[in-house]
PDB file of C-alpha atoms in Angstrom:
ATOM      1  CA  GLN H   1     -41.597 -36.651  55.270  1.00 92.00           C
ATOM      2  CA  VAL H   2     -38.006 -37.747  55.790  1.00 93.00           C
ATOM      3  CA  GLN H   3     -37.283 -39.108  59.243  1.00 97.00           C
ATOM      4  CA  LEU H   4     -34.097 -40.449  60.762  1.00 98.00           C
ATOM      5  CA  VAL H   5     -34.361 -42.024  64.197  1.00 98.00           C
ATOM      6  CA  GLU H   6     -31.234 -43.080  66.044  1.00 98.00           C
ATOM      7  CA  SER H   7     -31.075 -45.662  68.814  1.00 98.00           C
ATOM      8  CA  GLY H   8     -28.546 -47.785  70.661  1.00 98.00           C
ATOM      9  CA  GLY H   9     -26.655 -45.170  72.615  1.00 98.00           C
ATOM     10  CA  GLY H  10     -25.791 -45.605  76.264  1.00 98.00           C
ATOM     11  CA  SER H  11     -23.070 -45.646  78.870  1.00 98.00           C
ATOM     12  CA  VAL H  12     -20.148 -48.060  78.678  1.00 98.00           C
ATOM     13  CA  GLN H  13     -16.720 -48.408  80.187  1.00 98.00           C
ATOM     14  CA  SER H  14     -13.571 -47.748  78.257  1.00 98.00           C
ATOM     15  CA  GLY H  15     -12.823 -50.680  75.954  1.00 98.00           C
ATOM     16  CA  GLY H  16     -16.485 -51.579  75.616  1.00 98.00           C
ATOM     17  CA  SER H  17     -18.697 -51.780  72.547  1.00 98.00           C
ATOM     18  CA  LEU H  18     -21.964 -50.321  71.334  1.00 98.00           C
ATOM     19  CA  THR H  19     -23.964 -50.580  68.129  1.00 98.00           C
ATOM     20  CA  LEU H  20     -25.950 -47.575  66.979  1.00 98.00           C
ATOM     21  CA  SER H  21     -28.878 -47.887  64.591  1.00 98.00           C
ATOM     22  CA  CYS H  22     -30.625 -45.309  62.438  1.00 98.00           C
ATOM     23  CA  LEU H  23     -34.034 -46.139  61.021  1.00 98.00           C
ATOM     24  CA  ALA H  24     -34.826 -44.094  57.918  1.00 97.00           C
ATOM     25  CA  SER H  25     -38.209 -43.373  56.391  1.00 95.00           C
ATOM     26  CA  GLY H  26     -39.811 -41.052  53.871  1.00 94.00           C
ATOM     27  CA  PHE H  27     -37.273 -41.496  51.090  1.00 90.00           C
ATOM     28  CA  THR H  28     -35.743 -44.151  48.873  1.00 87.00           C
ATOM     29  CA  TYR H  29     -33.013 -45.186  51.249  1.00 84.00           C
ATOM     30  CA  SER H  30     -30.937 -47.122  48.739  1.00 83.00           C
ATOM     31  CA  THR H  31     -30.288 -44.034  46.611  1.00 88.00           C
ATOM     32  CA  TYR H  32     -28.903 -41.855  49.411  1.00 94.00           C
ATOM     33  CA  SER H  33     -25.471 -41.412  50.961  1.00 97.00           C
ATOM     34  CA  MET H  34     -25.542 -41.859  54.726  1.00 97.00           C
ATOM     35  CA  ALA H  35     -23.223 -40.922  57.545  1.00 98.00           C
ATOM     36  CA  TRP H  36     -22.703 -40.713  61.267  1.00 98.00           C
ATOM     37  CA  PHE H  37     -21.564 -37.509  62.924  1.00 98.00           C
ATOM     38  CA  ARG H  38     -20.879 -36.685  66.548  1.00 98.00           C
ATOM     39  CA  GLN H  39     -20.688 -33.611  68.720  1.00 98.00           C
ATOM     40  CA  SER H  40     -19.613 -33.124  72.299  1.00 96.00           C
ATOM     41  CA  PRO H  41     -20.104 -29.977  74.387  1.00 91.00           C
ATOM     42  CA  GLY H  42     -17.839 -27.147  73.324  1.00 93.00           C
ATOM     43  CA  LYS H  43     -16.639 -28.943  70.215  1.00 95.00           C
ATOM     44  CA  GLU H  44     -17.564 -28.743  66.583  1.00 96.00           C
ATOM     45  CA  ARG H  45     -19.591 -31.499  64.976  1.00 97.00           C
ATOM     46  CA  GLU H  46     -17.327 -34.009  63.284  1.00 97.00           C
ATOM     47  CA  GLY H  47     -17.873 -36.712  60.722  1.00 98.00           C
ATOM     48  CA  VAL H  48     -17.295 -40.201  62.060  1.00 98.00           C
ATOM     49  CA  ALA H  49     -18.150 -42.574  59.217  1.00 98.00           C
ATOM     50  CA  GLY H  50     -20.005 -42.424  55.927  1.00 98.00           C
ATOM     51  CA  ILE H  51     -21.274 -44.880  53.340  1.00 98.00           C
ATOM     52  CA  ARG H  52     -22.507 -44.651  49.767  1.00 96.00           C
ATOM     53  CA  SER H  53     -25.275 -46.792  48.332  1.00 93.00           C
ATOM     54  CA  ASP H  54     -22.626 -48.893  46.575  1.00 93.00           C
ATOM     55  CA  GLY H  55     -21.041 -49.676  49.942  1.00 94.00           C
ATOM     56  CA  THR H  56     -18.042 -47.373  49.627  1.00 97.00           C
ATOM     57  CA  THR H  57     -17.083 -46.102  53.074  1.00 98.00           C
ATOM     58  CA  ASN H  58     -14.982 -43.405  54.680  1.00 98.00           C
ATOM     59  CA  TYR H  59     -13.909 -43.038  58.295  1.00 98.00           C
ATOM     60  CA  ALA H  60     -12.417 -40.363  60.462  1.00 98.00           C
ATOM     61  CA  ASP H  61      -8.826 -41.186  61.378  1.00 98.00           C
ATOM     62  CA  SER H  62      -9.753 -41.204  65.056  1.00 97.00           C
ATOM     63  CA  VAL H  63     -12.097 -44.200  64.631  1.00 98.00           C
ATOM     64  CA  LYS H  64     -10.423 -46.233  61.891  1.00 98.00           C
ATOM     65  CA  GLY H  65      -9.990 -49.841  62.949  1.00 98.00           C
ATOM     66  CA  ARG H  66     -12.465 -49.444  65.820  1.00 98.00           C
ATOM     67  CA  PHE H  67     -15.761 -48.390  64.191  1.00 98.00           C
ATOM     68  CA  THR H  68     -17.608 -50.039  61.301  1.00 98.00           C
ATOM     69  CA  ILE H  69     -20.438 -48.463  59.343  1.00 98.00           C
ATOM     70  CA  SER H  70     -22.911 -50.680  57.531  1.00 98.00           C
ATOM     71  CA  GLN H  71     -26.438 -50.609  56.187  1.00 96.00           C
ATOM     72  CA  ASP H  72     -29.366 -52.889  55.506  1.00 95.00           C
ATOM     73  CA  ASN H  73     -31.237 -51.512  52.516  1.00 92.00           C
ATOM     74  CA  ALA H  74     -34.111 -53.947  53.007  1.00 93.00           C
ATOM     75  CA  ARG H  75     -34.672 -52.558  56.510  1.00 95.00           C
ATOM     76  CA  ASN H  76     -33.830 -48.925  55.645  1.00 95.00           C
ATOM     77  CA  THR H  77     -31.391 -48.998  58.526  1.00 97.00           C
ATOM     78  CA  LEU H  78     -27.899 -47.632  59.031  1.00 97.00           C
ATOM     79  CA  TYR H  79     -25.585 -49.056  61.685  1.00 98.00           C
ATOM     80  CA  LEU H  80     -22.430 -48.023  63.479  1.00 98.00           C
ATOM     81  CA  GLN H  81     -20.577 -50.779  65.296  1.00 98.00           C
ATOM     82  CA  MET H  82     -18.249 -49.177  67.837  1.00 98.00           C
ATOM     83  CA  ASN H  83     -15.538 -51.256  69.490  1.00 98.00           C
ATOM     84  CA  SER H  84     -12.671 -50.400  71.825  1.00 98.00           C
ATOM     85  CA  LEU H  85     -14.487 -47.282  72.918  1.00 98.00           C
ATOM     86  CA  LYS H  86     -12.493 -44.500  74.552  1.00 98.00           C
ATOM     87  CA  PRO H  87     -13.613 -41.627  76.809  1.00 97.00           C
ATOM     88  CA  GLU H  88     -12.931 -39.237  73.927  1.00 97.00           C
ATOM     89  CA  ASP H  89     -15.671 -40.999  71.950  1.00 98.00           C
ATOM     90  CA  THR H  90     -18.221 -39.539  74.368  1.00 98.00           C
ATOM     91  CA  ALA H  91     -20.635 -37.407  72.343  1.00 98.00           C
ATOM     92  CA  MET H  92     -24.098 -37.105  70.876  1.00 98.00           C
ATOM     93  CA  TYR H  93     -24.140 -39.204  67.716  1.00 98.00           C
ATOM     94  CA  TYR H  94     -26.257 -38.147  64.765  1.00 98.00           C
ATOM     95  CA  CYS H  95     -27.375 -39.971  61.659  1.00 98.00           C
ATOM     96  CA  ALA H  96     -27.440 -37.916  58.446  1.00 98.00           C
ATOM     97  CA  ALA H  97     -28.573 -38.451  54.868  1.00 97.00           C
ATOM     98  CA  SER H  98     -27.707 -36.859  51.559  1.00 97.00           C
ATOM     99  CA  PRO H  99     -29.854 -37.328  48.442  1.00 94.00           C
ATOM    100  CA  THR H 100     -26.642 -37.099  46.401  1.00 91.00           C
ATOM    101  CA  GLN H 101     -24.254 -39.995  45.876  1.00 93.00           C
ATOM    102  CA  LEU H 102     -21.335 -38.198  47.432  1.00 95.00           C
ATOM    103  CA  ARG H 103     -17.766 -38.876  46.455  1.00 96.00           C
ATOM    104  CA  TRP H 104     -16.219 -40.981  49.202  1.00 95.00           C
ATOM    105  CA  TRP H 105     -13.970 -38.139  50.368  1.00 95.00           C
ATOM    106  CA  ARG H 106     -17.018 -35.915  50.871  1.00 97.00           C
ATOM    107  CA  LEU H 107     -19.028 -38.362  52.978  1.00 98.00           C
ATOM    108  CA  LEU H 108     -17.889 -36.729  56.228  1.00 98.00           C
ATOM    109  CA  GLN H 109     -18.768 -33.157  55.247  1.00 97.00           C
ATOM    110  CA  SER H 110     -21.775 -32.164  57.336  1.00 97.00           C
ATOM    111  CA  SER H 111     -22.823 -29.325  55.020  1.00 97.00           C
ATOM    112  CA  LEU H 112     -23.515 -31.849  52.241  1.00 97.00           C
ATOM    113  CA  HIS H 113     -26.104 -33.786  54.271  1.00 97.00           C
ATOM    114  CA  THR H 114     -29.663 -32.555  54.058  1.00 96.00           C
ATOM    115  CA  TYR H 115     -31.482 -34.623  56.667  1.00 97.00           C
ATOM    116  CA  TRP H 116     -30.547 -35.229  60.287  1.00 98.00           C
ATOM    117  CA  GLY H 117     -31.781 -37.274  63.183  1.00 98.00           C
ATOM    118  CA  ARG H 118     -32.112 -35.987  66.744  1.00 98.00           C
ATOM    119  CA  GLY H 119     -29.170 -37.967  68.019  1.00 98.00           C
ATOM    120  CA  THR H 120     -28.356 -40.629  70.564  1.00 98.00           C
ATOM    121  CA  GLN H 121     -25.963 -40.089  73.469  1.00 98.00           C
ATOM    122  CA  VAL H 122     -22.846 -42.218  73.910  1.00 98.00           C
ATOM    123  CA  THR H 123     -20.911 -41.903  77.153  1.00 98.00           C
ATOM    124  CA  VAL H 124     -17.650 -43.757  77.750  1.00 98.00           C
ATOM    125  CA  SER H 125     -16.216 -43.777  81.247  1.00 97.00           C
ATOM    126  CA  THR H 126     -12.718 -44.695  82.404  1.00 94.00           C
TER     127      THR H 126
END
């Protein structure tokens, strides 16, 4: 069955960096659209960054210039490099997959992603 397993979360100080990974299995990774979402207590889940199999990406305005999404098709792994982290980046981060090659402007729509990981916590302190 499809599995998405996130790792790499942790606690860092403001201005620090983290790299999240999402190991995918149970499907042909290279044909899916992938994305990272996040959710903090009391807030709605929001799309952070998404990527198509052709490498087209889309980012939330709040992370542009600081976060980079990438993937290694040979390793079935999705990454999120997060730099210049801010306290407002504190959240549970989830990896998600869609079997459809989404248009780039739809990559951050959570309802269009079928499979989800359990999340990895990122905490940024001042």
